[in-house]
Amino acid sequence: MIPIINTVTSEVNELSLDNQKNELERIAPELLKKEKKERDFSLPELPHAKKGKVVTRFPPEPNGYLHIGHAKAAIVDYEYAKMYDGRFILRFDDTNPENAHLEFYDAQKDDLIWLGIEWDEEYNTSDNIEKHYKLAEQLIKQEHAYVCTCDTSFIKECRFNGKECDCRCIDTGESLDIWGEMISSSIEGAILRLKGDMTCDNTAMRDPTLFRIIEKEHPLQGDKYRVWPTYDFSGAVEDSISGVTHPFRTKEYELRDECYFKLLDLLGIRKPHLMEFARLSIEGMPVSKRKIKPLIERGDVLGYDDIRLPTLRGLKKRGILPQAIKKFVLEQGISKVESSVTFGLLEAANRKIIDPITKRYFYVSDPIKLVIDNAPQNEKKIDFHPRDKKLGNRTIKTDKTFYVEKLDMNKLKVGDIFRLKDLFNVKIKKKNDQITGEYAGEELISDSAKIQWTTDKYVNLSVFIPHVLYIGEKFNKDSLEKVEGFAEESVGNIKTDEIVQFERFGFVRIENVNNKIKGFFTHK
RNA sequence: GAUUCUGUGGACUAGCGGUCUAGGUCACGAUCCUUUCACGGUCGAAAUCGCGGGUUCGAAUCCCGCCAGAAUCACCA
């Protein structure tokens, strides 16, 4: 077989490019046709993956609300499980009682549900501490782990210089005794360390900490435990024993892979196919708890659901749909390139989803009065959507008083004709602190401006417009803009959470509580 | 400083040795549609695939060197 292939390829290679083309045209013309490649937003194939056998997991620490970075991880994990008819586990990595807070277990689940993610199994790492202790004991007995009582700065120094400390040489029996005391009694300042390699180039392998003492009440376990596993230990162990086949983590953990696999090796338990992808970053927007938290503490933003923030609650409040987040995330994929995306990409995804299903209304920001003495009295029925009649319509009664945008009027001079959109044409007669106009017929003039308007029966509405939080490194003090304006009367009936399009203004999510109505600007 | 990873149009991404005269999305320009500066359609401009070598009949794709950027160097995850 191989010799035949070789003969054929060399024969083909001897032909000139044109001859090759002609020959191909003769025997298989369909191969020459170009098909438009369509990109679907499905993820690439997973290595070592079999249908029905893939298990993924999303392991948040219950220490805050979820943001779009979490969403990326959760969506990738969830989508891969679905793609392979596998299982998706939600695991709360609550191994640090100082960080874990009861409220966030449920809050994070709410965020995930909103995203449209469903999990097949849910558990807390803190429920498995006994198992971790057993495995730790096994490591000590195997002489692969030891109890260290040196102080932090000395440990650090030894790591830096590649030196071993005396604790490393304590015999197994004594190590087990101290380990027992760590767990049961009040011995202080001891940690369990992996016997790695203190001279390893990869500093993550210089005897990393596996367990440490934290005397703090755990939101779920109370004071049952005082020795807690570190991420290096619990992450590897949990992935292995819970049956996860394809765990994902962000790139900054890459140097820990060696430790991850070494631990599982020593413990003699199954090793998953660990994979990494780049952390999501968005221009002018902080995407990490570390950066978001100080903004809230300083009062630079109003809370975790501030519309300038990429928290799921912030995005929801702003009017971004979960489907848009999913599309956005899958567009980025799981590449390892460090990149910074514009928020505009999420906006574009959202706009396409929202546009066909949102009602159009008139909203006039920075209004100026327009009086048209000879305006015909009108009861005008106007569709809520230019293409989809199913979205219904409303009837607006008009008389001779209107409000229009100052900005629009500034662009026009006395004598100009413009159109009140969906109504009639107006000729400008006078411009002062109000505009005087004259009815100028119903007939459509193609090149005249079509302008949104309200009658004197309007609803006062402020709209909050989010801008980027950072310009370069600098906090943008004007990141939250408030616009005051008049909305047409029927806007008063819109219920909370509905997203509408104010024509020529943009998409806005409405909040309407106890007749107090406000808008949050989604995007253009 | 050490180690690891990454490097495709303005931004993001596809690409896994010939189907790449490098595809898609966003942004941009033009045009059609349109009683919205929205959506949609069509067209366009925009990439010497970080740089330099090598392997090969053939390289964005494999190898080597260099350069640049990022991450890690915690008893946080």
mmCIF file of N, CA and C in Angstrom, chain A residues 345-413:
data_model
loop_
_atom_site.group_PDB
_atom_site.id
_atom_site.type_symbol
_atom_site.label_atom_id
_atom_site.label_comp_id
_atom_site.label_asym_id
_atom_site.label_seq_id
_atom_site.Cartn_x
_atom_site.Cartn_y
_atom_site.Cartn_z
ATOM 1 N N LEU A 345 -18.085 43.328 21.776
ATOM 2 C CA LEU A 345 -18.358 42.003 21.237
ATOM 3 C C LEU A 345 -19.558 41.365 21.944
ATOM 4 N N LEU A 346 -19.628 41.564 23.241
ATOM 5 C CA LEU A 346 -20.776 41.060 23.997
ATOM 6 C C LEU A 346 -22.029 41.837 23.609
ATOM 7 N N GLU A 347 -21.852 43.142 23.452
ATOM 8 C CA GLU A 347 -22.985 43.985 23.058
ATOM 9 C C GLU A 347 -23.549 43.546 21.720
ATOM 10 N N ALA A 348 -22.650 43.269 20.780
ATOM 11 C CA ALA A 348 -23.096 42.879 19.441
ATOM 12 C C ALA A 348 -23.876 41.572 19.510
ATOM 13 N N ALA A 349 -23.375 40.638 20.302
ATOM 14 C CA ALA A 349 -24.067 39.356 20.449
ATOM 15 C C ALA A 349 -25.441 39.585 21.055
ATOM 16 N N ASN A 350 -25.485 40.438 22.060
ATOM 17 C CA ASN A 350 -26.744 40.728 22.738
ATOM 18 C C ASN A 350 -27.748 41.413 21.814
ATOM 19 N N ARG A 351 -27.243 42.389 21.059
ATOM 20 C CA ARG A 351 -28.100 43.185 20.189
ATOM 21 C C ARG A 351 -28.855 42.295 19.206
ATOM 22 N N LYS A 352 -28.128 41.325 18.661
ATOM 23 C CA LYS A 352 -28.756 40.461 17.662
ATOM 24 C C LYS A 352 -29.852 39.589 18.252
ATOM 25 N N ILE A 353 -29.680 39.225 19.499
ATOM 26 C CA ILE A 353 -30.688 38.388 20.146
ATOM 27 C C ILE A 353 -31.896 39.233 20.533
ATOM 28 N N ILE A 354 -31.604 40.408 21.027
ATOM 29 C CA ILE A 354 -32.634 41.282 21.577
ATOM 30 C C ILE A 354 -33.470 41.967 20.500
ATOM 31 N N ASP A 355 -32.814 42.362 19.416
ATOM 32 C CA ASP A 355 -33.480 43.228 18.428
ATOM 33 C C ASP A 355 -34.824 42.702 17.938
ATOM 34 N N PRO A 356 -34.932 41.448 17.548
ATOM 35 C CA PRO A 356 -36.220 40.991 17.020
ATOM 36 C C PRO A 356 -37.322 40.842 18.071
ATOM 37 N N ILE A 357 -36.978 40.894 19.344
ATOM 38 C CA ILE A 357 -38.004 40.624 20.353
ATOM 39 C C ILE A 357 -38.316 41.797 21.285
ATOM 40 N N THR A 358 -37.672 42.933 21.047
ATOM 41 C CA THR A 358 -37.951 44.050 21.954
ATOM 42 C C THR A 358 -38.869 45.090 21.300
ATOM 43 N N LYS A 359 -39.747 45.625 22.137
ATOM 44 C CA LYS A 359 -40.672 46.653 21.663
ATOM 45 C C LYS A 359 -39.957 47.983 21.515
ATOM 46 N N ARG A 360 -40.426 48.776 20.562
ATOM 47 C CA ARG A 360 -39.853 50.111 20.334
ATOM 48 C C ARG A 360 -40.758 51.138 21.014
ATOM 49 N N TYR A 361 -40.145 52.095 21.647
ATOM 50 C CA TYR A 361 -40.891 53.184 22.282
ATOM 51 C C TYR A 361 -40.183 54.494 21.975
ATOM 52 N N PHE A 362 -40.892 55.581 22.264
ATOM 53 C CA PHE A 362 -40.261 56.884 22.113
ATOM 54 C C PHE A 362 -39.774 57.392 23.456
ATOM 55 N N TYR A 363 -38.544 57.861 23.457
ATOM 56 C CA TYR A 363 -37.970 58.460 24.659
ATOM 57 C C TYR A 363 -37.197 59.687 24.214
ATOM 58 N N VAL A 364 -37.443 60.788 24.881
ATOM 59 C CA VAL A 364 -36.807 62.043 24.491
ATOM 60 C C VAL A 364 -35.915 62.510 25.636
ATOM 61 N N SER A 365 -34.616 62.413 25.417
ATOM 62 C CA SER A 365 -33.718 62.890 26.462
ATOM 63 C C SER A 365 -33.448 64.365 26.220
ATOM 64 N N ASP A 366 -33.217 65.084 27.278
ATOM 65 C CA ASP A 366 -32.992 66.527 27.214
ATOM 66 C C ASP A 366 -34.033 67.202 26.318
ATOM 67 N N PRO A 367 -35.289 67.168 26.762
ATOM 68 C CA PRO A 367 -36.396 67.584 25.884
ATOM 69 C C PRO A 367 -36.571 69.085 25.766
ATOM 70 N N ILE A 368 -37.182 69.487 24.671
ATOM 71 C CA ILE A 368 -37.588 70.877 24.479
ATOM 72 C C ILE A 368 -39.026 70.849 23.949
ATOM 73 N N LYS A 369 -39.813 71.844 24.352
ATOM 74 C CA LYS A 369 -41.232 71.868 23.986
ATOM 75 C C LYS A 369 -41.398 72.297 22.535
ATOM 76 N N LEU A 370 -42.338 71.625 21.895
ATOM 77 C CA LEU A 370 -42.654 71.954 20.501
ATOM 78 C C LEU A 370 -44.158 72.192 20.422
ATOM 79 N N VAL A 371 -44.548 73.388 19.952
ATOM 80 C CA VAL A 371 -45.974 73.681 19.852
ATOM 81 C C VAL A 371 -46.348 73.864 18.390
ATOM 82 N N ILE A 372 -47.383 73.125 17.977
ATOM 83 C CA ILE A 372 -47.839 73.205 16.590
ATOM 84 C C ILE A 372 -49.323 73.581 16.630
ATOM 85 N N ASP A 373 -49.605 74.870 16.432
ATOM 86 C CA ASP A 373 -50.970 75.344 16.633
ATOM 87 C C ASP A 373 -51.979 74.710 15.695
ATOM 88 N N ASN A 374 -51.566 74.470 14.459
ATOM 89 C CA ASN A 374 -52.529 73.918 13.505
ATOM 90 C C ASN A 374 -52.420 72.393 13.370
ATOM 91 N N ALA A 375 -51.857 71.750 14.418
ATOM 92 C CA ALA A 375 -51.725 70.287 14.353
ATOM 93 C C ALA A 375 -53.097 69.641 14.406
ATOM 94 N N PRO A 376 -53.334 68.658 13.537
ATOM 95 C CA PRO A 376 -54.605 67.939 13.606
ATOM 96 C C PRO A 376 -54.641 67.089 14.867
ATOM 97 N N GLN A 377 -55.795 67.025 15.496
ATOM 98 C CA GLN A 377 -55.926 66.112 16.629
ATOM 99 C C GLN A 377 -55.920 64.699 16.091
ATOM 100 N N ASN A 378 -55.238 63.843 16.781
ATOM 101 C CA ASN A 378 -54.930 62.543 16.211
ATOM 102 C C ASN A 378 -55.050 61.459 17.247
ATOM 103 N N GLU A 379 -55.469 60.282 16.819
ATOM 104 C CA GLU A 379 -55.304 59.092 17.651
ATOM 105 C C GLU A 379 -54.553 58.100 16.806
ATOM 106 N N LYS A 380 -53.287 57.962 17.095
ATOM 107 C CA LYS A 380 -52.443 57.220 16.160
ATOM 108 C C LYS A 380 -52.060 55.868 16.755
ATOM 109 N N LYS A 381 -52.301 54.838 15.960
ATOM 110 C CA LYS A 381 -51.922 53.493 16.377
ATOM 111 C C LYS A 381 -50.526 53.202 15.818
ATOM 112 N N ILE A 382 -49.607 52.907 16.688
ATOM 113 C CA ILE A 382 -48.224 52.677 16.225
ATOM 114 C C ILE A 382 -47.740 51.310 16.693
ATOM 115 N N ASP A 383 -47.199 50.542 15.746
ATOM 116 C CA ASP A 383 -46.698 49.198 16.071
ATOM 117 C C ASP A 383 -45.509 49.266 17.022
ATOM 118 N N PHE A 384 -45.410 48.246 17.858
ATOM 119 C CA PHE A 384 -44.286 48.180 18.775
ATOM 120 C C PHE A 384 -43.001 47.706 18.092
ATOM 121 N N HIS A 385 -43.172 47.072 16.912
ATOM 122 C CA HIS A 385 -41.974 46.572 16.219
ATOM 123 C C HIS A 385 -42.179 46.725 14.724
ATOM 124 N N PRO A 386 -41.187 47.232 14.018
ATOM 125 C CA PRO A 386 -41.383 47.511 12.590
ATOM 126 C C PRO A 386 -41.639 46.246 11.755
ATOM 127 N N ARG A 387 -41.170 45.101 12.181
ATOM 128 C CA ARG A 387 -41.330 43.899 11.364
ATOM 129 C C ARG A 387 -42.250 42.858 11.995
ATOM 130 N N ASP A 388 -42.316 42.853 13.307
ATOM 131 C CA ASP A 388 -43.067 41.791 13.961
ATOM 132 C C ASP A 388 -44.351 42.346 14.570
ATOM 133 N N LYS A 389 -45.449 42.168 13.831
ATOM 134 C CA LYS A 389 -46.750 42.700 14.280
ATOM 135 C C LYS A 389 -47.211 42.029 15.563
ATOM 136 N N LYS A 390 -46.701 40.820 15.804
ATOM 137 C CA LYS A 390 -47.158 40.068 16.980
ATOM 138 C C LYS A 390 -46.826 40.780 18.294
ATOM 139 N N LEU A 391 -45.870 41.693 18.223
ATOM 140 C CA LEU A 391 -45.512 42.412 19.439
ATOM 141 C C LEU A 391 -46.541 43.490 19.788
ATOM 142 N N GLY A 392 -47.520 43.672 18.905
ATOM 143 C CA GLY A 392 -48.642 44.543 19.241
ATOM 144 C C GLY A 392 -48.427 46.019 18.901
ATOM 145 N N ASN A 393 -49.271 46.853 19.455
ATOM 146 C CA ASN A 393 -49.176 48.286 19.183
ATOM 147 C C ASN A 393 -49.785 49.072 20.332
ATOM 148 N N ARG A 394 -49.601 50.359 20.297
ATOM 149 C CA ARG A 394 -50.249 51.228 21.274
ATOM 150 C C ARG A 394 -50.835 52.411 20.517
ATOM 151 N N THR A 395 -51.817 53.053 21.168
ATOM 152 C CA THR A 395 -52.448 54.208 20.542
ATOM 153 C C THR A 395 -52.049 55.462 21.305
ATOM 154 N N ILE A 396 -51.569 56.439 20.566
ATOM 155 C CA ILE A 396 -51.160 57.683 21.201
ATOM 156 C C ILE A 396 -52.059 58.812 20.721
ATOM 157 N N LYS A 397 -52.624 59.523 21.698
ATOM 158 C CA LYS A 397 -53.448 60.703 21.367
ATOM 159 C C LYS A 397 -52.537 61.912 21.279
ATOM 160 N N THR A 398 -52.655 62.644 20.179
ATOM 161 C CA THR A 398 -51.821 63.831 20.074
ATOM 162 C C THR A 398 -52.686 65.071 19.894
ATOM 163 N N ASP A 399 -52.136 66.171 20.410
ATOM 164 C CA ASP A 399 -52.817 67.459 20.235
ATOM 165 C C ASP A 399 -51.795 68.415 19.635
ATOM 166 N N LYS A 400 -51.598 69.559 20.225
ATOM 167 C CA LYS A 400 -50.645 70.470 19.586
ATOM 168 C C LYS A 400 -49.329 70.632 20.355
ATOM 169 N N THR A 401 -49.224 69.973 21.499
ATOM 170 C CA THR A 401 -47.995 70.090 22.270
ATOM 171 C C THR A 401 -47.178 68.809 22.192
ATOM 172 N N PHE A 402 -45.893 68.957 21.935
ATOM 173 C CA PHE A 402 -44.984 67.811 21.840
ATOM 174 C C PHE A 402 -43.683 68.154 22.543
ATOM 175 N N TYR A 403 -42.901 67.109 22.786
ATOM 176 C CA TYR A 403 -41.525 67.322 23.237
ATOM 177 C C TYR A 403 -40.580 66.562 22.310
ATOM 178 N N VAL A 404 -39.508 67.202 21.969
ATOM 179 C CA VAL A 404 -38.506 66.562 21.108
ATOM 180 C C VAL A 404 -37.125 66.851 21.698
ATOM 181 N N GLU A 405 -36.109 66.214 21.135
ATOM 182 C CA GLU A 405 -34.775 66.405 21.705
ATOM 183 C C GLU A 405 -34.169 67.728 21.267
ATOM 184 N N LYS A 406 -33.605 68.436 22.250
ATOM 185 C CA LYS A 406 -32.908 69.682 21.972
ATOM 186 C C LYS A 406 -31.826 69.477 20.912
ATOM 187 N N LEU A 407 -31.123 68.383 21.081
ATOM 188 C CA LEU A 407 -30.010 68.081 20.190
ATOM 189 C C LEU A 407 -30.472 67.996 18.730
ATOM 190 N N ASP A 408 -31.633 67.388 18.520
ATOM 191 C CA ASP A 408 -32.178 67.283 17.167
ATOM 192 C C ASP A 408 -32.524 68.663 16.626
ATOM 193 N N MET A 409 -33.110 69.471 17.483
ATOM 194 C CA MET A 409 -33.536 70.796 17.047
ATOM 195 C C MET A 409 -32.348 71.698 16.725
ATOM 196 N N ASN A 410 -31.258 71.506 17.466
ATOM 197 C CA ASN A 410 -30.066 72.307 17.201
ATOM 198 C C ASN A 410 -29.540 72.112 15.790
ATOM 199 N N LYS A 411 -29.822 70.940 15.238
ATOM 200 C CA LYS A 411 -29.303 70.646 13.904
ATOM 201 C C LYS A 411 -30.182 71.234 12.803
ATOM 202 N N LEU A 412 -31.360 71.736 13.193
ATOM 203 C CA LEU A 412 -32.301 72.244 12.188
ATOM 204 C C LEU A 412 -32.458 73.758 12.314
ATOM 205 N N LYS A 413 -32.806 74.405 11.175
ATOM 206 C CA LYS A 413 -33.003 75.850 11.202
ATOM 207 C C LYS A 413 -34.477 76.168 10.959
#
